[in-house]
Amino acid sequence: MSWTWPTGREVTWATDMTSGEPVLLLALLVSHGQEVLYMPGRLVNRASDGYRGEGKTDARDAYVIADQARVRRDLRPTRPGDEAAIELKLLTGRRSDLVEDRTRVVNRLRGTLLSMFPALERALDVTNAGPLKLLTGYQTPAVIRRAGVARLTKWLANRKVRSAKDLAEVAVEAAARQHTAVPGEKTIAKLVHTLAEEVMALNAHTSELDKLIEGRFREHELADIGATLGAEFLAAVGGDLDEFDSPDALAAFAGVAPAPRDSGKVSGNLHRPVTYHRRLQRVFYTSALVSVRYDPNSRQFYDRNARGREEARPGRARPRPPTCQRHLGPDPRPTVLRSDTADGYGRLTTALGSLERPPDERRRLLQAGCRDKAHLQARPRSLGGRGRAYHGCPPPARPCPDRV
């Protein structure tokens, strides 16, 4: 690669990947003082639409990346990261894979157990250690009934399961509700046993990774955030915040700041950004949800904003006017008081899912002796583009028995 460093010429490299296969090449370039720009794959895909041709090849993508790196000035350079930040990025990435695998196996375990023993699947939380330990030894209703509460309690207690007696009573009670064996019960029981052991193994691997992440994270002085979210934050920003000129720049990078779409006289048109760091946004949103639960100041701020949103809503639920109550009974559909009409006074409107009465309401009218078609198909009266007002039954062409 010596030909790429001509004397007196400045060379700029650009890539759409910063992890995986090109890590060695990027480390080589950075160690030799070369400028390496990063262009996300989403930007490459959108920029390709502005070039002639519709083909998708590696050579075309390389040309687009090189041309964009030549003309654009907003691409972020790739710098040598902090060793601890790189380790945290690897560890958190591995943890995310394990969590996804555990979720997939837990869902498969629930589906398999549901096909054989629905009562036990409904009674157990298969994400906890106790129910998983139970499923490694007892899976079918007949086996659990034969074991009984005392034997199950002793078996679980020997394996250091907390609340062993309560868990045994729940399992025996669920087994007492089912006395029918499904076809292939033995094979399903083996699958449940295998899946339960897989979930326990994934839980053990995740716990080991959590300890490694916490130990590496404690080397950084980052307060007021947990080890897992803090490690993901450091992995996303590269170990420090020197690349960001202001908090607004960090918010824009994480996608928590709205992106304006103004044109001409239209201003204040804010939308959700398209290009942002997904994992960093998850860190901010998760930490916000946790702070609402445990921090009084965050909870007070959230409740105040929630009350403001509630007061700003244009409609409020209102009961149905007492018109034709003998025919229709209680109204399951909410009526709202609209305040966005042209005259500004608001009108009583109803959120009708259909212009005609539902079949159950027509059935009530028929049972009441009403045979008037217009009565049975009561439509809301139009308000000239400002909504619909529902005032009960229209005047029927033939008197209704309830109105005589």
mmCIF file with all atom_site columns, C-alpha atoms in Angstrom, residues 62-199:
data_model
loop_
_atom_site.group_PDB
_atom_site.id
_atom_site.type_symbol
_atom_site.label_atom_id
_atom_site.label_alt_id
_atom_site.label_comp_id
_atom_site.label_asym_id
_atom_site.label_entity_id
_atom_site.label_seq_id
_atom_site.pdbx_PDB_ins_code
_atom_site.Cartn_x
_atom_site.Cartn_y
_atom_site.Cartn_z
_atom_site.occupancy
_atom_site.B_iso_or_equiv
_atom_site.pdbx_formal_charge
_atom_site.auth_seq_id
_atom_site.auth_comp_id
_atom_site.auth_asym_id
_atom_site.auth_atom_id
_atom_site.pdbx_PDB_model_num
ATOM 1   C CA . ALA A 1 62  ? -17.307 2.706   -3.516 1.00 0.00 ? 62  ALA A CA 1
ATOM 2   C CA . TYR A 1 63  ? -17.602 5.404   -6.170 1.00 0.00 ? 63  TYR A CA 1
ATOM 3   C CA . VAL A 1 64  ? -20.535 7.043   -4.340 1.00 0.00 ? 64  VAL A CA 1
ATOM 4   C CA . ILE A 1 65  ? -18.683 6.991   -1.011 1.00 0.00 ? 65  ILE A CA 1
ATOM 5   C CA . ALA A 1 66  ? -15.517 8.464   -2.558 1.00 0.00 ? 66  ALA A CA 1
ATOM 6   C CA . ASP A 1 67  ? -17.431 11.189  -4.382 1.00 0.00 ? 67  ASP A CA 1
ATOM 7   C CA . GLN A 1 68  ? -19.449 12.107  -1.303 1.00 0.00 ? 68  GLN A CA 1
ATOM 8   C CA . ALA A 1 69  ? -16.302 12.260  0.818  1.00 0.00 ? 69  ALA A CA 1
ATOM 9   C CA . ARG A 1 70  ? -14.817 14.643  -1.754 1.00 0.00 ? 70  ARG A CA 1
ATOM 10  C CA . VAL A 1 71  ? -17.705 17.128  -1.771 1.00 0.00 ? 71  VAL A CA 1
ATOM 11  C CA . ARG A 1 72  ? -19.166 16.875  1.724  1.00 0.00 ? 72  ARG A CA 1
ATOM 12  C CA . ARG A 1 73  ? -17.765 18.582  4.803  1.00 0.00 ? 73  ARG A CA 1
ATOM 13  C CA . ASP A 1 74  ? -20.058 17.121  7.478  1.00 0.00 ? 74  ASP A CA 1
ATOM 14  C CA . LEU A 1 75  ? -18.743 13.545  7.615  1.00 0.00 ? 75  LEU A CA 1
ATOM 15  C CA . ARG A 1 76  ? -17.292 12.487  10.963 1.00 0.00 ? 76  ARG A CA 1
ATOM 16  C CA . PRO A 1 77  ? -13.633 11.403  10.975 1.00 0.00 ? 77  PRO A CA 1
ATOM 17  C CA . THR A 1 78  ? -12.645 8.102   12.522 1.00 0.00 ? 78  THR A CA 1
ATOM 18  C CA . ARG A 1 79  ? -10.199 8.518   15.386 1.00 0.00 ? 79  ARG A CA 1
ATOM 19  C CA . PRO A 1 80  ? -8.346  5.954   17.486 1.00 0.00 ? 80  PRO A CA 1
ATOM 20  C CA . GLY A 1 81  ? -10.737 5.101   20.279 1.00 0.00 ? 81  GLY A CA 1
ATOM 21  C CA . ASP A 1 82  ? -10.039 4.665   23.942 1.00 0.00 ? 82  ASP A CA 1
ATOM 22  C CA . GLU A 1 83  ? -9.019  1.117   24.816 1.00 0.00 ? 83  GLU A CA 1
ATOM 23  C CA . ALA A 1 84  ? -11.633 0.875   27.569 1.00 0.00 ? 84  ALA A CA 1
ATOM 24  C CA . ALA A 1 85  ? -14.331 2.273   25.266 1.00 0.00 ? 85  ALA A CA 1
ATOM 25  C CA . ILE A 1 86  ? -13.462 -0.307  22.607 1.00 0.00 ? 86  ILE A CA 1
ATOM 26  C CA . GLU A 1 87  ? -13.667 -3.103  25.168 1.00 0.00 ? 87  GLU A CA 1
ATOM 27  C CA . LEU A 1 88  ? -17.015 -1.804  26.414 1.00 0.00 ? 88  LEU A CA 1
ATOM 28  C CA . LYS A 1 89  ? -18.298 -1.675  22.846 1.00 0.00 ? 89  LYS A CA 1
ATOM 29  C CA . LEU A 1 90  ? -17.348 -5.308  22.312 1.00 0.00 ? 90  LEU A CA 1
ATOM 30  C CA . LEU A 1 91  ? -18.804 -6.420  25.645 1.00 0.00 ? 91  LEU A CA 1
ATOM 31  C CA . THR A 1 92  ? -22.080 -4.517  25.249 1.00 0.00 ? 92  THR A CA 1
ATOM 32  C CA . GLY A 1 93  ? -22.452 -5.807  21.696 1.00 0.00 ? 93  GLY A CA 1
ATOM 33  C CA . ARG A 1 94  ? -22.022 -9.356  22.931 1.00 0.00 ? 94  ARG A CA 1
ATOM 34  C CA . ARG A 1 95  ? -24.504 -8.729  25.731 1.00 0.00 ? 95  ARG A CA 1
ATOM 35  C CA . SER A 1 96  ? -27.088 -7.453  23.256 1.00 0.00 ? 96  SER A CA 1
ATOM 36  C CA . ASP A 1 97  ? -26.686 -10.640 21.212 1.00 0.00 ? 97  ASP A CA 1
ATOM 37  C CA . LEU A 1 98  ? -27.164 -12.777 24.318 1.00 0.00 ? 98  LEU A CA 1
ATOM 38  C CA . VAL A 1 99  ? -30.274 -10.855 25.351 1.00 0.00 ? 99  VAL A CA 1
ATOM 39  C CA . GLU A 1 100 ? -31.778 -11.308 21.886 1.00 0.00 ? 100 GLU A CA 1
ATOM 40  C CA . ASP A 1 101 ? -30.975 -15.025 21.944 1.00 0.00 ? 101 ASP A CA 1
ATOM 41  C CA . ARG A 1 102 ? -32.535 -15.357 25.399 1.00 0.00 ? 102 ARG A CA 1
ATOM 42  C CA . THR A 1 103 ? -35.702 -13.580 24.279 1.00 0.00 ? 103 THR A CA 1
ATOM 43  C CA . ARG A 1 104 ? -35.968 -15.872 21.272 1.00 0.00 ? 104 ARG A CA 1
ATOM 44  C CA . VAL A 1 105 ? -35.477 -19.032 23.350 1.00 0.00 ? 105 VAL A CA 1
ATOM 45  C CA . VAL A 1 106 ? -37.921 -17.856 26.043 1.00 0.00 ? 106 VAL A CA 1
ATOM 46  C CA . ASN A 1 107 ? -40.611 -17.275 23.421 1.00 0.00 ? 107 ASN A CA 1
ATOM 47  C CA . ARG A 1 108 ? -39.968 -20.707 21.958 1.00 0.00 ? 108 ARG A CA 1
ATOM 48  C CA . LEU A 1 109 ? -40.168 -22.226 25.444 1.00 0.00 ? 109 LEU A CA 1
ATOM 49  C CA . ARG A 1 110 ? -43.482 -20.535 26.128 1.00 0.00 ? 110 ARG A CA 1
ATOM 50  C CA . GLY A 1 111 ? -44.938 -21.696 22.825 1.00 0.00 ? 111 GLY A CA 1
ATOM 51  C CA . THR A 1 112 ? -43.784 -25.270 23.354 1.00 0.00 ? 112 THR A CA 1
ATOM 52  C CA . LEU A 1 113 ? -45.078 -25.424 26.925 1.00 0.00 ? 113 LEU A CA 1
ATOM 53  C CA . LEU A 1 114 ? -48.369 -23.846 25.872 1.00 0.00 ? 114 LEU A CA 1
ATOM 54  C CA . SER A 1 115 ? -48.985 -26.617 23.346 1.00 0.00 ? 115 SER A CA 1
ATOM 55  C CA . MET A 1 116 ? -48.701 -29.267 26.071 1.00 0.00 ? 116 MET A CA 1
ATOM 56  C CA . PHE A 1 117 ? -49.507 -27.669 29.447 1.00 0.00 ? 117 PHE A CA 1
ATOM 57  C CA . PRO A 1 118 ? -51.384 -24.323 29.078 1.00 0.00 ? 118 PRO A CA 1
ATOM 58  C CA . ALA A 1 119 ? -52.218 -23.981 32.777 1.00 0.00 ? 119 ALA A CA 1
ATOM 59  C CA . LEU A 1 120 ? -48.571 -24.251 33.829 1.00 0.00 ? 120 LEU A CA 1
ATOM 60  C CA . GLU A 1 121 ? -47.441 -21.818 31.112 1.00 0.00 ? 121 GLU A CA 1
ATOM 61  C CA . ARG A 1 122 ? -49.980 -19.308 32.366 1.00 0.00 ? 122 ARG A CA 1
ATOM 62  C CA . ALA A 1 123 ? -48.973 -19.758 36.017 1.00 0.00 ? 123 ALA A CA 1
ATOM 63  C CA . LEU A 1 124 ? -45.175 -19.593 35.625 1.00 0.00 ? 124 LEU A CA 1
ATOM 64  C CA . ASP A 1 125 ? -42.861 -16.762 34.667 1.00 0.00 ? 125 ASP A CA 1
ATOM 65  C CA . VAL A 1 126 ? -40.255 -18.641 32.677 1.00 0.00 ? 126 VAL A CA 1
ATOM 66  C CA . THR A 1 127 ? -37.820 -15.718 32.840 1.00 0.00 ? 127 THR A CA 1
ATOM 67  C CA . ASN A 1 128 ? -37.136 -16.411 36.529 1.00 0.00 ? 128 ASN A CA 1
ATOM 68  C CA . ALA A 1 129 ? -34.694 -18.991 37.847 1.00 0.00 ? 129 ALA A CA 1
ATOM 69  C CA . GLY A 1 130 ? -37.191 -20.955 39.972 1.00 0.00 ? 130 GLY A CA 1
ATOM 70  C CA . PRO A 1 131 ? -39.692 -21.865 37.229 1.00 0.00 ? 131 PRO A CA 1
ATOM 71  C CA . LEU A 1 132 ? -36.817 -22.688 34.861 1.00 0.00 ? 132 LEU A CA 1
ATOM 72  C CA . LYS A 1 133 ? -35.320 -25.046 37.429 1.00 0.00 ? 133 LYS A CA 1
ATOM 73  C CA . LEU A 1 134 ? -38.723 -26.676 37.874 1.00 0.00 ? 134 LEU A CA 1
ATOM 74  C CA . LEU A 1 135 ? -39.079 -27.255 34.118 1.00 0.00 ? 135 LEU A CA 1
ATOM 75  C CA . THR A 1 136 ? -35.736 -29.010 33.968 1.00 0.00 ? 136 THR A CA 1
ATOM 76  C CA . GLY A 1 137 ? -37.114 -31.786 36.197 1.00 0.00 ? 137 GLY A CA 1
ATOM 77  C CA . TYR A 1 138 ? -40.919 -31.764 35.802 1.00 0.00 ? 138 TYR A CA 1
ATOM 78  C CA . GLN A 1 139 ? -42.785 -30.890 32.623 1.00 0.00 ? 139 GLN A CA 1
ATOM 79  C CA . THR A 1 140 ? -46.025 -32.892 32.250 1.00 0.00 ? 140 THR A CA 1
ATOM 80  C CA . PRO A 1 141 ? -49.204 -32.666 34.378 1.00 0.00 ? 141 PRO A CA 1
ATOM 81  C CA . ALA A 1 142 ? -49.152 -36.364 35.280 1.00 0.00 ? 142 ALA A CA 1
ATOM 82  C CA . VAL A 1 143 ? -45.579 -36.238 36.582 1.00 0.00 ? 143 VAL A CA 1
ATOM 83  C CA . ILE A 1 144 ? -46.279 -33.146 38.687 1.00 0.00 ? 144 ILE A CA 1
ATOM 84  C CA . ARG A 1 145 ? -49.476 -34.639 40.158 1.00 0.00 ? 145 ARG A CA 1
ATOM 85  C CA . ARG A 1 146 ? -47.665 -37.850 40.993 1.00 0.00 ? 146 ARG A CA 1
ATOM 86  C CA . ALA A 1 147 ? -44.850 -35.950 42.722 1.00 0.00 ? 147 ALA A CA 1
ATOM 87  C CA . GLY A 1 148 ? -47.140 -33.864 44.933 1.00 0.00 ? 148 GLY A CA 1
ATOM 88  C CA . VAL A 1 149 ? -46.449 -30.666 46.832 1.00 0.00 ? 149 VAL A CA 1
ATOM 89  C CA . ALA A 1 150 ? -44.147 -32.153 49.488 1.00 0.00 ? 150 ALA A CA 1
ATOM 90  C CA . ARG A 1 151 ? -41.852 -33.937 47.061 1.00 0.00 ? 151 ARG A CA 1
ATOM 91  C CA . LEU A 1 152 ? -41.706 -30.965 44.699 1.00 0.00 ? 152 LEU A CA 1
ATOM 92  C CA . THR A 1 153 ? -40.919 -28.613 47.578 1.00 0.00 ? 153 THR A CA 1
ATOM 93  C CA . LYS A 1 154 ? -38.040 -30.820 48.754 1.00 0.00 ? 154 LYS A CA 1
ATOM 94  C CA . TRP A 1 155 ? -36.702 -31.175 45.189 1.00 0.00 ? 155 TRP A CA 1
ATOM 95  C CA . LEU A 1 156 ? -36.730 -27.424 44.622 1.00 0.00 ? 156 LEU A CA 1
ATOM 96  C CA . ALA A 1 157 ? -35.277 -26.621 48.043 1.00 0.00 ? 157 ALA A CA 1
ATOM 97  C CA . ASN A 1 158 ? -32.337 -28.969 47.424 1.00 0.00 ? 158 ASN A CA 1
ATOM 98  C CA . ARG A 1 159 ? -31.562 -26.872 44.323 1.00 0.00 ? 159 ARG A CA 1
ATOM 99  C CA . LYS A 1 160 ? -31.702 -23.623 46.315 1.00 0.00 ? 160 LYS A CA 1
ATOM 100 C CA . VAL A 1 161 ? -34.877 -22.285 44.722 1.00 0.00 ? 161 VAL A CA 1
ATOM 101 C CA . ARG A 1 162 ? -36.455 -19.457 46.683 1.00 0.00 ? 162 ARG A CA 1
ATOM 102 C CA . SER A 1 163 ? -40.107 -19.831 47.760 1.00 0.00 ? 163 SER A CA 1
ATOM 103 C CA . ALA A 1 164 ? -39.960 -23.509 46.880 1.00 0.00 ? 164 ALA A CA 1
ATOM 104 C CA . LYS A 1 165 ? -43.242 -24.368 48.603 1.00 0.00 ? 165 LYS A CA 1
ATOM 105 C CA . ASP A 1 166 ? -45.190 -21.599 46.862 1.00 0.00 ? 166 ASP A CA 1
ATOM 106 C CA . LEU A 1 167 ? -43.827 -22.635 43.477 1.00 0.00 ? 167 LEU A CA 1
ATOM 107 C CA . ALA A 1 168 ? -44.651 -26.288 44.144 1.00 0.00 ? 168 ALA A CA 1
ATOM 108 C CA . GLU A 1 169 ? -48.228 -25.438 45.143 1.00 0.00 ? 169 GLU A CA 1
ATOM 109 C CA . VAL A 1 170 ? -48.710 -23.381 41.968 1.00 0.00 ? 170 VAL A CA 1
ATOM 110 C CA . ALA A 1 171 ? -47.402 -26.232 39.794 1.00 0.00 ? 171 ALA A CA 1
ATOM 111 C CA . VAL A 1 172 ? -49.569 -28.900 41.479 1.00 0.00 ? 172 VAL A CA 1
ATOM 112 C CA . GLU A 1 173 ? -52.649 -26.682 41.256 1.00 0.00 ? 173 GLU A CA 1
ATOM 113 C CA . ALA A 1 174 ? -52.050 -26.185 37.537 1.00 0.00 ? 174 ALA A CA 1
ATOM 114 C CA . ALA A 1 175 ? -51.544 -29.922 37.039 1.00 0.00 ? 175 ALA A CA 1
ATOM 115 C CA . ALA A 1 176 ? -54.836 -30.659 38.802 1.00 0.00 ? 176 ALA A CA 1
ATOM 116 C CA . ARG A 1 177 ? -56.688 -28.755 36.086 1.00 0.00 ? 177 ARG A CA 1
ATOM 117 C CA . GLN A 1 178 ? -55.460 -30.949 33.227 1.00 0.00 ? 178 GLN A CA 1
ATOM 118 C CA . HIS A 1 179 ? -55.879 -34.717 33.012 1.00 0.00 ? 179 HIS A CA 1
ATOM 119 C CA . THR A 1 180 ? -55.544 -35.115 29.254 1.00 0.00 ? 180 THR A CA 1
ATOM 120 C CA . ALA A 1 181 ? -52.250 -35.953 27.577 1.00 0.00 ? 181 ALA A CA 1
ATOM 121 C CA . VAL A 1 182 ? -51.633 -34.381 24.174 1.00 0.00 ? 182 VAL A CA 1
ATOM 122 C CA . PRO A 1 183 ? -50.115 -36.399 21.319 1.00 0.00 ? 183 PRO A CA 1
ATOM 123 C CA . GLY A 1 184 ? -46.330 -36.343 21.391 1.00 0.00 ? 184 GLY A CA 1
ATOM 124 C CA . GLU A 1 185 ? -46.201 -35.368 25.062 1.00 0.00 ? 185 GLU A CA 1
ATOM 125 C CA . LYS A 1 186 ? -42.893 -37.122 25.734 1.00 0.00 ? 186 LYS A CA 1
ATOM 126 C CA . THR A 1 187 ? -41.143 -35.353 22.875 1.00 0.00 ? 187 THR A CA 1
ATOM 127 C CA . ILE A 1 188 ? -42.583 -31.992 23.907 1.00 0.00 ? 188 ILE A CA 1
ATOM 128 C CA . ALA A 1 189 ? -41.429 -32.597 27.484 1.00 0.00 ? 189 ALA A CA 1
ATOM 129 C CA . LYS A 1 190 ? -37.864 -33.219 26.236 1.00 0.00 ? 190 LYS A CA 1
ATOM 130 C CA . LEU A 1 191 ? -37.969 -30.005 24.213 1.00 0.00 ? 191 LEU A CA 1
ATOM 131 C CA . VAL A 1 192 ? -39.195 -28.050 27.242 1.00 0.00 ? 192 VAL A CA 1
ATOM 132 C CA . HIS A 1 193 ? -36.350 -29.504 29.316 1.00 0.00 ? 193 HIS A CA 1
ATOM 133 C CA . THR A 1 194 ? -33.767 -28.551 26.670 1.00 0.00 ? 194 THR A CA 1
ATOM 134 C CA . LEU A 1 195 ? -35.140 -25.045 26.176 1.00 0.00 ? 195 LEU A CA 1
ATOM 135 C CA . ALA A 1 196 ? -35.242 -24.387 29.922 1.00 0.00 ? 196 ALA A CA 1
ATOM 136 C CA . GLU A 1 197 ? -31.584 -25.386 30.223 1.00 0.00 ? 197 GLU A CA 1
ATOM 137 C CA . GLU A 1 198 ? -30.711 -23.095 27.294 1.00 0.00 ? 198 GLU A CA 1
ATOM 138 C CA . VAL A 1 199 ? -32.393 -20.145 28.991 1.00 0.00 ? 199 VAL A CA 1
#
